mmCIF file of C-alpha atoms in Angstrom:
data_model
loop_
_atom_site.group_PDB
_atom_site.id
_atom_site.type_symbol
_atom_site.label_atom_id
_atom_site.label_comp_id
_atom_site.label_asym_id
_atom_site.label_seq_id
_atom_site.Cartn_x
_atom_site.Cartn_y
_atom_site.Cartn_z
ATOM 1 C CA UNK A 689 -40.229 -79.030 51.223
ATOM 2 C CA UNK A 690 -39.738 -80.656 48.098
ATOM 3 C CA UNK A 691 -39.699 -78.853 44.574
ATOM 4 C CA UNK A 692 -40.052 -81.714 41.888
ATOM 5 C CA UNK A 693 -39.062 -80.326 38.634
ATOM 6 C CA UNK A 694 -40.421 -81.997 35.518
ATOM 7 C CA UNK A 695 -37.614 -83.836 33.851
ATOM 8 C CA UNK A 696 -35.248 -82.645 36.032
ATOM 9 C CA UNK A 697 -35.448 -84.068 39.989
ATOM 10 C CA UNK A 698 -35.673 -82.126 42.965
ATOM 11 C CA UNK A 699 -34.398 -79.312 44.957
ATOM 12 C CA UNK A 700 -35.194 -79.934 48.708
ATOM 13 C CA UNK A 701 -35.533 -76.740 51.433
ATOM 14 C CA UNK A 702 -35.828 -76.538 54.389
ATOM 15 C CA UNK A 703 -38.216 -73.455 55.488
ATOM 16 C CA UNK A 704 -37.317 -71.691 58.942
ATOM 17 C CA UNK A 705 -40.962 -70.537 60.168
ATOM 18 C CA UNK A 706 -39.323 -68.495 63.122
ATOM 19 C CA UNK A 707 -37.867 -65.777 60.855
ATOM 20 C CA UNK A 708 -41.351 -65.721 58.674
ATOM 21 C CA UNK A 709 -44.366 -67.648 60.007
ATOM 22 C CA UNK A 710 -47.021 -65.993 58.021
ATOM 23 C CA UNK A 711 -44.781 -66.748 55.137
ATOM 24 C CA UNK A 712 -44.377 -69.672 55.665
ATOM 25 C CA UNK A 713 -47.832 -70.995 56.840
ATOM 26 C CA UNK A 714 -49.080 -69.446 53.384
ATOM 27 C CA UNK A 715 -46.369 -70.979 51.006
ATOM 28 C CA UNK A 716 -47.487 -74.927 53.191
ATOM 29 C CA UNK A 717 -50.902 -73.938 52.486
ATOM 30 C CA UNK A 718 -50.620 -73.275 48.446
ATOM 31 C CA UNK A 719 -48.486 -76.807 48.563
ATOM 32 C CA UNK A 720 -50.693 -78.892 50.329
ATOM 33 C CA UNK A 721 -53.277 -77.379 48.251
ATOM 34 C CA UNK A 722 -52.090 -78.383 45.013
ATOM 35 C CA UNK A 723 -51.696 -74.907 43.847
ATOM 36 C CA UNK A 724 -48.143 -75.139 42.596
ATOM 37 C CA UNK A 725 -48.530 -78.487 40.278
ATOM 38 C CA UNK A 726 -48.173 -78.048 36.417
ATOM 39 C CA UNK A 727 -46.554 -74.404 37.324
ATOM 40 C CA UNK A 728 -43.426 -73.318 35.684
ATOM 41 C CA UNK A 729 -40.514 -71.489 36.808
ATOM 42 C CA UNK A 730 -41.512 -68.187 34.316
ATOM 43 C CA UNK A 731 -38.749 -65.802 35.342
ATOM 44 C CA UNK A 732 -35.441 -66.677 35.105
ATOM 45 C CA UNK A 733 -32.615 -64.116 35.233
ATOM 46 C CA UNK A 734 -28.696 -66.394 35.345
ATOM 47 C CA UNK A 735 -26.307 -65.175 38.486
ATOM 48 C CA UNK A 736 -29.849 -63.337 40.232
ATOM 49 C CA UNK A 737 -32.933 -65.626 40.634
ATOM 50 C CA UNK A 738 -35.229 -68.306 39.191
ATOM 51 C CA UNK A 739 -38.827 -67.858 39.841
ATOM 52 C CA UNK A 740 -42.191 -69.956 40.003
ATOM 53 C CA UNK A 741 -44.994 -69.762 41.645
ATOM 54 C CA UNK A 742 -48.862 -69.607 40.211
ATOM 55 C CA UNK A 743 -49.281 -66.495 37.521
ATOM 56 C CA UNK A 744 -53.192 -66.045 38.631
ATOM 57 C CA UNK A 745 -52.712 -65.477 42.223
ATOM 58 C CA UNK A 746 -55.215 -64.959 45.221
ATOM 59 C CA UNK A 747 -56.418 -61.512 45.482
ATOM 60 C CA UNK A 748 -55.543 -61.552 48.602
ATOM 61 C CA UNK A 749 -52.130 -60.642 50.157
ATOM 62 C CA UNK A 750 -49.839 -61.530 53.162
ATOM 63 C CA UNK A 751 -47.950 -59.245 55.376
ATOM 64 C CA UNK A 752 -44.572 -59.001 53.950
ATOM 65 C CA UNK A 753 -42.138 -60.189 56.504
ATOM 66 C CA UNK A 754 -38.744 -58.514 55.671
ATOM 67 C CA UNK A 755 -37.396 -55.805 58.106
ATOM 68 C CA UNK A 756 -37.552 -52.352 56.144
ATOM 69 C CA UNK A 757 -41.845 -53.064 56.290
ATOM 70 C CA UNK A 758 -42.819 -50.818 58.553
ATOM 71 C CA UNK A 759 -45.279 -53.307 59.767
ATOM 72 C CA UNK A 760 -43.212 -55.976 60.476
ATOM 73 C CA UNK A 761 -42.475 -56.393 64.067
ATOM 74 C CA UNK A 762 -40.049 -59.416 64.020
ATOM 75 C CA UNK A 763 -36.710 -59.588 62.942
ATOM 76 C CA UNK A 764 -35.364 -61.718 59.690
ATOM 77 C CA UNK A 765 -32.141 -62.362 59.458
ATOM 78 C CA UNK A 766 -32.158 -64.250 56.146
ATOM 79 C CA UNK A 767 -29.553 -62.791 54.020
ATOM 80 C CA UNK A 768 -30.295 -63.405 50.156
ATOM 81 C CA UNK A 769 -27.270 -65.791 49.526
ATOM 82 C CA UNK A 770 -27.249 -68.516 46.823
ATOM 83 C CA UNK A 771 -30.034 -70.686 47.040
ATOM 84 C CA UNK A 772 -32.525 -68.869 49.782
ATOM 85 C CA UNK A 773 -36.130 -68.764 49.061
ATOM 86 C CA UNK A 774 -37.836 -65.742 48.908
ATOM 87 C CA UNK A 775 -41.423 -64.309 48.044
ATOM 88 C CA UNK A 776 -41.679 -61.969 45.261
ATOM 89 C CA UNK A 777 -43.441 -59.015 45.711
ATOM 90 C CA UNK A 778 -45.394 -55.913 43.635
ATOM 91 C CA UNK A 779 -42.971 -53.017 43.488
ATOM 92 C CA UNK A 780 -42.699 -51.004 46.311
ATOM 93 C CA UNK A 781 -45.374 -52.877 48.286
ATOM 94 C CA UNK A 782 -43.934 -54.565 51.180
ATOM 95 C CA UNK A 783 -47.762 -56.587 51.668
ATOM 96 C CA UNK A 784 -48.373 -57.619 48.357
ATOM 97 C CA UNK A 785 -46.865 -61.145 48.306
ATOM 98 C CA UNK A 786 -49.039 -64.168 47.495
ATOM 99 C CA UNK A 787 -48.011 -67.264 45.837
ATOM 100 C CA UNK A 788 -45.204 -66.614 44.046
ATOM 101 C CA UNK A 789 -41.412 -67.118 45.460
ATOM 102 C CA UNK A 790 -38.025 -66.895 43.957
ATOM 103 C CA UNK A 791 -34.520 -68.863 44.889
ATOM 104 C CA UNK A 792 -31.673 -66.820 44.749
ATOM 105 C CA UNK A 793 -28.847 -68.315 42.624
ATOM 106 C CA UNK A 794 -26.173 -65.753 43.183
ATOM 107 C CA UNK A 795 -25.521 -63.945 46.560
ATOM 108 C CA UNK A 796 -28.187 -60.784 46.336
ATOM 109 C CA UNK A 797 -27.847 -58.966 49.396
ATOM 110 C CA UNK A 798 -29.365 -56.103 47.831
ATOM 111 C CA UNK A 799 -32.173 -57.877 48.432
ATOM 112 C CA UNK A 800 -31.925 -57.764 52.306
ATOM 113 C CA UNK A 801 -34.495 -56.650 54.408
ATOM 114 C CA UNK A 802 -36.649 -55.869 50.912
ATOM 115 C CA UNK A 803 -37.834 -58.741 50.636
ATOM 116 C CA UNK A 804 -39.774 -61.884 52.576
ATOM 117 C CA UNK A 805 -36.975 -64.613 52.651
ATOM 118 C CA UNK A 806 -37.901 -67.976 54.402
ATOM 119 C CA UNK A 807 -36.138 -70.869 53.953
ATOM 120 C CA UNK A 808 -32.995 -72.341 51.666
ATOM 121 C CA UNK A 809 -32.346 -75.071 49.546
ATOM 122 C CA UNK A 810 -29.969 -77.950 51.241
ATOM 123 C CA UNK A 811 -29.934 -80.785 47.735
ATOM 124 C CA UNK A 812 -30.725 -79.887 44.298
ATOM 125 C CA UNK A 813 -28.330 -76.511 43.889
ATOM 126 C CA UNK A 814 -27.601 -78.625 40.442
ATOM 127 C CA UNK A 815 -30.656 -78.080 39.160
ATOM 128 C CA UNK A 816 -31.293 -74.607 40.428
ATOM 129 C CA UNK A 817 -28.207 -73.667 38.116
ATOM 130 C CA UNK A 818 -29.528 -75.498 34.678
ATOM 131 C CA UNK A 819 -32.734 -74.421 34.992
ATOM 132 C CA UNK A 820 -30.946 -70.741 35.960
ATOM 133 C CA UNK A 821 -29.012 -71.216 32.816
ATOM 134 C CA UNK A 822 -31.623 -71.841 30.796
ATOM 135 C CA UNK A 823 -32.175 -68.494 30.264
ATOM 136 C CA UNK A 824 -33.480 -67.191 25.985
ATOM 137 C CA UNK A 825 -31.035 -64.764 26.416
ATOM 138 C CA UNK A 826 -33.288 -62.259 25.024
ATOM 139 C CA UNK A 827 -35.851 -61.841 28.186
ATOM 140 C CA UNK A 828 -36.655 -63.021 31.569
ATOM 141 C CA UNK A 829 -37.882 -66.665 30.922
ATOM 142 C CA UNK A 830 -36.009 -70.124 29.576
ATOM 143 C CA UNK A 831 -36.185 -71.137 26.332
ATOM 144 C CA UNK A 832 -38.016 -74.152 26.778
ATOM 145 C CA UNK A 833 -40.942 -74.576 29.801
ATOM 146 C CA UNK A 834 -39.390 -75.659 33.433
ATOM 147 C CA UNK A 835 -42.556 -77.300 34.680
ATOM 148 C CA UNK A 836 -42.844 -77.663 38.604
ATOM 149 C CA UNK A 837 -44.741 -80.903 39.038
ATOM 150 C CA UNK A 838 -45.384 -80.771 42.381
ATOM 151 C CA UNK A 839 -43.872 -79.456 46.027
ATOM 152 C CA UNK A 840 -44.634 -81.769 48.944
ATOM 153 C CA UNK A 841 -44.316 -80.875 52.438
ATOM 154 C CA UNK A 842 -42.452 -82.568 55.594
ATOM 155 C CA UNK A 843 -43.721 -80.907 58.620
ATOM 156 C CA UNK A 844 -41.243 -82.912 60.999
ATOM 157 C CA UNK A 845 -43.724 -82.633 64.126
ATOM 158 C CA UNK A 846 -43.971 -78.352 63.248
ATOM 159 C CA UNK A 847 -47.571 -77.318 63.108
ATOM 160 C CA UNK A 848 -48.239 -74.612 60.622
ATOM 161 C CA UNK A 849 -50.053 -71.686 62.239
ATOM 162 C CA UNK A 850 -53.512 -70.460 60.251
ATOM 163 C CA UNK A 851 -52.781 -69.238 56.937
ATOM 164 C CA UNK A 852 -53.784 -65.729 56.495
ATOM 165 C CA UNK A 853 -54.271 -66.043 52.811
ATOM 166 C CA UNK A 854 -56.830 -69.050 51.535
#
């Protein structure tokens, strides 16, 4: 996938659908969708995580596919190192993820097995650390808005199961 960032360029990921399909399929989905255009990166903590994503999310949820969910039955292996994507979550709530994801832009391991990682970024780590740096300094979001103007998808011959989440 590609993450164009207003202003800025892009960071490109590649997504690994055998350690999170449902995951996956739903964060293709919201992209091919449109859903992610004119969305910002609102949370933005320096040496943790920057994350996007749309504020008014489905009311529906996916399973969450990291390995302390008790109703996971597969087996990810993504460790939350610099620049993996993951989906953020509602507290405690293993299956509340929707729309919103996170890229990790210093080594969280803590993070392991808590929550839904799914792919990493392989170009645009530059621009995952300005927009990381762009911090207020007083809360959780940058002092000017990081607009995401659009994600596009390369499927490479995969086919994306069924979304679970429209």
């Amino acid at each position: 996938i590609t993450i164009t960032v207003k202003d800025m360029g892009d960071i490109v990921i590649e997504l690994f659908p055998e350690q999170a399909p449902n995951t996956v399929a739903n964060f293709i989905a919201y992209a091919e969708r449109g859903d992610y255009v004119d969305n910002t990166f609102h949370r933005v903590m320096v040496d943790f995580m920057i994350q996007g994503g749309r504020l008014t999310s489905p009311s529906c949820t996916i399973q969450g596919e990291m390995n302390n969910n008790p109703l996971f039955t597969g087996d990810n292996t993504i460790s939350h190192k610099r620049g993996v994507i993951s989906m953020a979550r509602v507290g405690g709530n293993y299956d509340s993820g929707s729309s919103q994801f996170f890229i990790v832009h210093a080594d969280s391991l803590f993070l392991d097995d808590e929550y839904a990682s799914f792919g990493g970024v392989i170009s645009g780590f530059n621009i995952l650390d300005f927009i990381a740096n762009m911090n207020d300094g007083v809360s959780q979001v940058t002092y000017e808005p990081v607009y995401i103007e659009n994600i596009t998808v390369e499927l490479n011959g995969y086919t994306a199961p069924t979304t679970v989440c429209e």
